[in-house]
């Protein structure tokens, strides 16, 4: 790409085009063909800046945190706590102390289910979820419901994959103890109306947990403005490392969360038979935390903000629009979920007549195109859609229209093969 060519492009196009160069996985030597990675809802690729932050931590600052009284440990602690500040700022939390580092979205939801909700649950209580939730936002609630005699109730979706909001009020009963909902569906790309859901639940004094796993890398999140009670996400879906995620919790609930795990780093005083805990959030971070990963998450936030979340969101919408124009008019292909871009993020699920999604994914893989096929950890949604599995495309800042054209060529081949 010549400098002259880049100068002619808009600022936004320019930033997006340059971004792909930051991802070493797309520049591997000795590859037969370039990788077309369309499985970003599963995990995103990592830019050099994030990879270098991990290497630099291990080469320059590696030590345990909160323990040593020596310089290196102070450096590591300062980087780790700096990452907490950076996360708080990124999602609009008023204080870094509202941020607990976990292993990911799944652990964050389990923590709230076990350590906050379960002690409050009684037989006959309800946990309200939606038909489009990822298993991470279903199974933790099922586990605590089974132990307490509570039940899950489901806010339904339309055949277009949109929440049926007219059914919401009836589900917000005095027995409903929490509403747990995703910001963006990992299968349909549906963007849920969080403000409305949270306001309505709060008008019945029902707290809300938002699963932000698919939202944080594509839209600006402001937990204070949203007024959600809990917000959870994973670093690996926003260009950061695996092994670290976030639990944001409103200050008013923090003291109610009992430690999920015991161990070093979370105590104040230990006696033979019992112990007292240190302050929130550290009382929830037993054991040596994912220090390098926290540093990597902070680098991912810097990276995302450097390119600009609005720029990324807009780019992904353009790609979604381009792909939808092809797929919605394609004979023998049916698209699930909304096609209206105001309600859809960069995730598209579809079916090819007479062809199993796994076969589609396998043939695309032969052309170097990585897509996901399966139930996407959303079996309740699959049965609502009446299919066992779908093929899923999910976009990111480094994808482009030429890749979608190549995907379309490959899809044509699939149809030719399966008649
Ligand atoms: N919720 C949603 C909406 C997701 O897409 C995912 C990951 N596919 C999860 C939760 C679980 O995230 P993790 O595996 O990182 O805990």
XYZ file of C-alpha atoms and ligand atoms in Angstrom:
435
model
C 0.000 0.000 0.000
C 1.641 3.241 -1.106
C 1.624 6.303 1.144
C 0.021 8.229 -1.714
C -2.858 5.760 -1.922
C -3.370 5.913 1.826
C -3.426 9.720 1.813
C -6.353 9.714 -0.590
C -8.518 7.622 1.673
C -10.699 9.038 4.399
C -9.230 9.109 7.854
C -11.424 6.212 8.890
C -10.623 3.973 5.896
C -7.001 4.788 6.404
C -6.967 3.738 10.037
C -8.766 0.502 9.232
C -6.436 -0.360 6.337
C -3.353 0.283 8.424
C -4.759 -1.797 11.284
C -4.452 -5.114 9.442
C -0.698 -4.678 9.320
C -0.685 -4.754 13.127
C -1.790 -8.410 13.281
C 1.150 -10.806 12.801
C -1.122 -13.813 12.197
C -2.034 -12.371 8.785
C 1.597 -12.104 7.774
C 2.823 -15.609 8.472
C 5.476 -16.759 6.033
C 5.112 -19.988 4.046
C 1.298 -19.962 4.107
C -0.283 -21.378 0.979
C -2.951 -18.669 0.990
C -3.768 -15.685 3.155
C -5.961 -16.372 6.163
C -9.509 -15.030 5.974
C -10.575 -15.015 9.578
C -14.333 -14.669 10.029
C -14.672 -16.216 13.498
C -14.159 -13.103 15.575
C -17.137 -13.778 17.829
C -15.214 -16.817 19.131
C -12.015 -14.876 19.695
C -10.268 -12.005 17.940
C -6.704 -12.028 16.659
C -4.078 -10.093 18.626
C -2.245 -7.017 17.401
C 1.512 -6.717 17.751
C 1.002 -4.010 20.407
C -0.784 -6.488 22.702
C 1.691 -9.301 22.033
C 4.597 -6.930 22.727
C 3.027 -5.792 26.000
C 3.049 -9.428 27.191
C 6.644 -9.982 26.089
C 7.733 -6.717 27.640
C 6.033 -7.590 30.944
C 7.830 -10.935 31.155
C 11.151 -9.499 29.995
C 11.156 -6.316 32.043
C 8.763 -6.445 34.995
C 7.875 -10.050 35.834
C 7.179 -10.524 39.509
C 4.214 -11.356 41.729
C 1.873 -8.545 42.775
C 0.882 -7.083 46.143
C 3.550 -9.149 47.916
C 7.141 -8.058 47.543
C 8.599 -4.945 49.073
C 11.154 -4.765 46.294
C 11.181 -2.611 43.183
C 10.270 -5.267 40.619
C 7.182 -6.333 42.531
C 6.145 -2.708 42.890
C 6.455 -2.339 39.114
C 4.296 -5.405 38.495
C 1.730 -4.237 41.056
C 1.611 -0.817 39.530
C 1.060 -2.284 36.043
C -1.636 -4.655 37.325
C -3.488 -1.930 39.221
C -2.968 0.432 36.280
C -4.830 -2.104 34.131
C -7.727 -1.990 36.599
C -7.844 1.808 36.218
C -7.726 1.509 32.471
C -10.649 -0.991 32.427
C -12.704 1.247 34.735
C -12.127 4.200 32.442
C -12.888 2.100 29.345
C -16.386 1.107 30.536
C -17.214 4.315 32.410
C -17.023 2.859 35.928
C -16.649 5.586 38.531
C -13.899 3.769 40.424
C -11.212 1.196 39.586
C -12.286 -0.615 42.737
C -15.530 -1.599 40.996
C -13.502 -3.844 38.684
C -12.750 -7.469 39.598
C -10.390 -9.384 37.336
C -11.686 -12.877 36.574
C -10.758 -15.532 34.017
C -13.468 -14.313 31.644
C -17.165 -13.733 31.073
C -18.014 -17.259 32.190
C -16.237 -16.953 35.527
C -17.711 -13.490 36.129
C -21.270 -14.778 35.670
C -20.606 -17.835 37.842
C -19.282 -15.517 40.533
C -22.456 -13.446 40.589
C -24.701 -16.524 40.419
C -22.888 -18.333 43.264
C -21.581 -15.616 45.481
C -24.172 -12.889 45.157
C -27.488 -14.391 43.992
C -27.565 -17.875 45.488
C -27.704 -16.781 49.159
C -30.748 -14.642 48.288
C -32.624 -17.331 46.316
C -35.636 -19.223 47.650
C -37.838 -21.954 46.240
C -40.178 -20.482 43.630
C -37.935 -17.508 42.773
C -37.220 -16.690 39.135
C -34.094 -15.814 37.221
C -35.027 -14.042 34.003
C -32.867 -14.676 30.933
C -33.633 -14.508 27.212
C -33.925 -17.135 24.511
C -30.778 -15.863 22.813
C -28.310 -16.276 25.697
C -24.953 -18.027 25.428
C -24.655 -21.077 27.724
C -22.352 -18.965 29.902
C -25.368 -16.848 30.744
C -27.658 -19.854 31.300
C -25.824 -22.723 32.981
C -24.510 -20.768 36.013
C -28.111 -19.694 36.726
C -29.425 -23.231 36.191
C -26.893 -24.568 38.699
C -27.965 -22.184 41.460
C -31.645 -22.598 40.577
C -31.380 -26.370 40.897
C -29.785 -26.059 44.321
C -32.348 -23.608 45.671
C -35.609 -24.633 43.987
C -35.660 -21.475 41.865
C -36.447 -21.465 38.132
C -35.290 -19.807 34.947
C -37.853 -17.877 32.941
C -37.210 -16.769 29.376
C -37.966 -13.566 27.518
C -38.902 -14.812 24.051
C -37.626 -13.608 20.689
C -39.450 -13.003 17.423
C -38.772 -15.068 14.316
C -36.482 -12.169 13.337
C -34.350 -12.739 16.442
C -35.471 -9.616 18.321
C -36.520 -9.660 21.980
C -40.320 -9.587 22.421
C -40.360 -6.580 24.707
C -44.140 -6.607 25.018
C -43.732 -9.779 27.130
C -41.211 -8.222 29.504
C -43.509 -6.647 32.131
C -45.348 -9.923 32.737
C -42.038 -11.655 33.478
C -40.896 -9.069 36.026
C -42.728 -10.474 39.035
C -42.016 -10.033 42.762
C -40.275 -13.441 42.579
C -37.877 -12.344 39.821
C -34.473 -11.894 41.429
C -32.320 -10.859 38.462
C -32.477 -10.195 34.728
C -29.404 -11.540 32.901
C -29.148 -10.469 29.267
C -26.529 -10.173 26.568
C -25.762 -6.796 25.017
C -25.211 -8.433 21.622
C -26.135 -11.983 20.568
C -23.135 -14.145 19.644
C -25.269 -15.984 17.056
C -27.596 -13.435 15.485
C -25.688 -10.224 16.140
C -28.874 -8.715 17.604
C -28.147 -5.551 19.564
C -30.434 -5.612 22.579
C -32.096 -2.437 23.903
C -30.182 -2.351 27.183
C -31.402 1.054 28.363
C -35.032 -0.031 28.046
C -34.436 -3.441 29.638
C -32.535 -1.984 32.578
C -35.015 0.847 33.208
C -37.973 -1.530 33.081
C -36.344 -4.108 35.372
C -35.288 -1.384 37.808
C -38.831 -0.021 37.941
C -39.631 -3.407 39.560
C -36.483 -3.256 41.748
C -34.905 -6.102 39.783
C -31.129 -5.916 39.246
C -29.639 -6.513 35.799
C -26.503 -8.347 34.708
C -25.292 -7.488 31.213
C -23.192 -10.027 29.319
C -21.014 -7.659 27.298
C -18.800 -10.345 25.699
C -19.834 -9.446 22.131
C -20.264 -5.719 22.709
C -17.029 -4.355 24.140
C -14.983 -4.525 20.929
C -17.580 -2.774 18.793
C -19.507 -0.203 20.814
C -18.747 2.320 23.520
C -19.935 1.085 26.899
C -20.786 3.394 29.754
C -21.885 1.344 32.758
C -22.720 4.453 34.780
C -25.075 5.789 32.095
C -26.550 2.323 31.514
C -27.032 1.963 35.255
C -26.598 -1.826 35.024
C -25.855 -3.664 38.260
C -23.266 -6.021 36.774
C -21.355 -5.916 33.493
C -19.085 -8.762 32.398
C -16.744 -9.415 29.476
C -13.621 -11.280 28.296
C -10.377 -9.706 27.068
C -9.835 -12.271 24.302
C -12.834 -11.030 22.313
C -11.455 -7.493 22.207
C -7.948 -8.134 20.838
C -6.599 -8.933 24.307
C -5.146 -12.130 25.783
C -7.052 -15.217 26.874
C -7.273 -16.015 30.575
C -8.587 -12.678 31.811
C -11.988 -11.056 32.019
C -13.871 -8.479 33.994
C -16.682 -8.278 36.483
C -17.983 -4.754 37.022
C -20.313 -4.439 39.968
C -22.207 -1.383 41.199
C -20.861 -0.197 44.557
C -24.156 -0.902 46.361
C -23.858 -4.676 45.695
C -20.148 -5.090 46.330
C -20.280 -5.853 50.023
C -22.904 -8.539 49.346
C -20.556 -10.636 47.222
C -18.937 -13.326 49.288
C -15.563 -14.714 48.170
C -15.962 -17.260 45.415
C -12.585 -18.857 46.126
C -10.256 -18.764 49.096
C -6.485 -18.495 49.096
C -3.609 -16.066 49.208
C -4.012 -12.393 48.486
C -7.648 -12.111 49.639
C -7.331 -12.241 53.409
C -6.872 -9.710 56.169
C -6.319 -12.024 59.164
C -6.243 -15.798 59.373
C -6.954 -17.812 62.518
C -7.004 -21.584 62.883
C -10.693 -21.975 62.087
C -11.622 -18.843 60.178
C -10.368 -15.735 58.482
C -11.394 -12.201 57.581
C -11.216 -10.773 54.092
C -9.365 -7.875 52.646
C -11.203 -5.122 50.774
C -13.255 -5.463 47.597
C -12.226 -6.169 44.795
C -9.081 -7.949 46.033
C -11.107 -10.240 48.309
C -12.490 -11.804 45.092
C -9.079 -12.331 43.498
C -7.667 -15.262 45.475
C -4.295 -16.608 44.377
C -1.799 -15.164 41.931
C -3.856 -13.289 39.348
C -3.358 -13.173 35.580
C -0.851 -10.333 35.814
C 0.630 -10.343 32.328
C -2.853 -10.795 30.864
C -4.082 -7.720 32.749
C -1.229 -5.771 31.181
C -2.232 -7.222 27.800
C -5.864 -6.228 28.369
C -4.756 -2.689 29.098
C -2.742 -2.676 25.857
C -5.823 -3.976 23.997
C -7.877 -1.087 25.385
C -5.215 1.384 24.224
C -5.249 -0.285 20.828
C -9.055 -0.217 20.504
C -9.167 3.415 21.527
C -6.322 4.251 19.176
C -8.259 2.913 16.171
C -11.530 4.176 17.664
C -14.520 2.100 18.700
C -16.826 4.152 16.504
C -14.557 3.573 13.515
C -14.509 -0.171 14.186
C -18.273 -0.339 14.764
C -18.959 1.524 11.534
C -16.528 -0.616 9.546
C -18.131 -3.814 10.836
C -21.599 -2.490 9.971
C -20.476 -1.789 6.403
C -19.133 -5.334 6.088
C -22.321 -6.743 7.594
C -24.395 -4.749 5.132
C -22.249 -5.962 2.224
C -22.463 -9.617 3.303
C -26.200 -9.399 4.026
C -26.883 -7.958 0.574
C -25.331 -11.083 -0.899
C -26.707 -13.668 1.503
C -30.305 -12.454 1.802
C -30.751 -12.663 -1.979
C -28.938 -15.942 -2.420
C -31.144 -18.843 -3.554
C -30.865 -21.768 -1.136
C -29.429 -19.648 1.679
C -31.452 -18.440 4.659
C -30.201 -15.845 7.106
C -31.235 -15.897 10.764
C -31.705 -12.819 12.896
C -32.321 -9.171 12.133
C -31.190 -7.683 8.826
C -31.852 -4.114 9.905
C -28.434 -2.632 10.646
C -29.613 -0.469 13.555
C -30.360 -3.703 15.424
C -27.434 -5.776 14.203
C -23.729 -5.946 14.998
C -21.155 -7.739 12.816
C -22.390 -11.306 13.311
C -24.407 -13.259 10.705
C -25.806 -16.789 11.052
C -27.148 -18.644 8.076
C -28.173 -21.994 6.651
C -27.462 -23.548 3.248
C -30.243 -25.821 1.976
C -29.408 -29.547 1.991
C -25.960 -28.948 3.506
C -24.886 -29.416 7.100
C -23.211 -26.303 8.557
C -20.128 -28.389 9.400
C -19.718 -29.344 5.730
C -19.992 -25.686 4.754
C -17.311 -24.709 7.287
C -15.027 -27.542 6.193
C -15.158 -26.618 2.517
C -14.616 -22.939 3.315
C -11.612 -23.962 5.390
C -10.070 -25.635 2.334
C -10.049 -22.140 0.802
C -8.417 -20.648 3.898
C -11.652 -19.157 5.242
C -12.292 -19.637 8.964
C -15.963 -19.552 9.951
C -17.755 -21.201 12.855
C -20.388 -23.915 12.442
C -22.357 -25.463 15.282
C -24.775 -24.469 18.003
C -22.468 -21.658 19.182
C -23.147 -22.544 22.846
C -26.744 -21.425 22.362
C -28.867 -24.570 22.192
C -32.005 -22.830 23.510
C -31.719 -20.389 20.620
C -31.073 -23.214 18.137
C -34.300 -24.948 19.169
C -36.152 -21.617 18.946
C -34.792 -21.240 15.382
C -35.672 -24.892 14.677
C -32.173 -25.865 13.543
C -29.428 -27.957 15.173
C -26.645 -25.657 14.005
C -25.847 -22.639 11.836
C -22.866 -21.292 9.925
C -21.653 -18.040 11.472
C -19.621 -15.183 10.044
C -18.355 -12.598 12.496
C -16.396 -9.545 11.460
C -13.666 -7.479 12.933
C -11.619 -4.416 12.138
C -9.145 -6.347 9.921
C -11.787 -7.868 7.592
C -12.658 -6.306 4.242
C -15.075 -6.590 1.333
C -12.608 -8.551 -0.805
C -12.642 -11.271 1.860
C -16.432 -11.391 1.725
C -16.208 -11.756 -2.080
C -13.848 -14.704 -1.633
C -16.157 -16.206 0.962
C -19.042 -15.863 -1.542
C -17.027 -17.635 -4.262
C -16.295 -20.443 -1.872
C -19.929 -20.676 -0.811
C -20.918 -21.064 -4.448
C -18.558 -24.017 -4.611
C -20.283 -25.554 -1.582
C -23.638 -25.298 -3.312
C -22.250 -26.807 -6.515
C -20.836 -29.729 -4.563
C -24.018 -30.416 -2.623
C -26.354 -29.712 -5.517
N -21.338 -14.667 26.357
C -21.293 -14.445 25.041
C -22.349 -13.603 24.385
C -20.242 -14.982 24.292
O -20.189 -14.773 22.970
C -19.251 -15.762 24.944
C -18.108 -16.394 24.172
N -18.479 -17.006 22.972
C -19.353 -15.944 26.319
C -20.402 -15.374 26.990
C -18.323 -16.725 27.074
O -17.097 -16.086 27.071
P -15.793 -16.804 27.664
O -15.742 -18.154 27.024
O -14.682 -15.917 27.263
O -15.979 -16.889 29.147
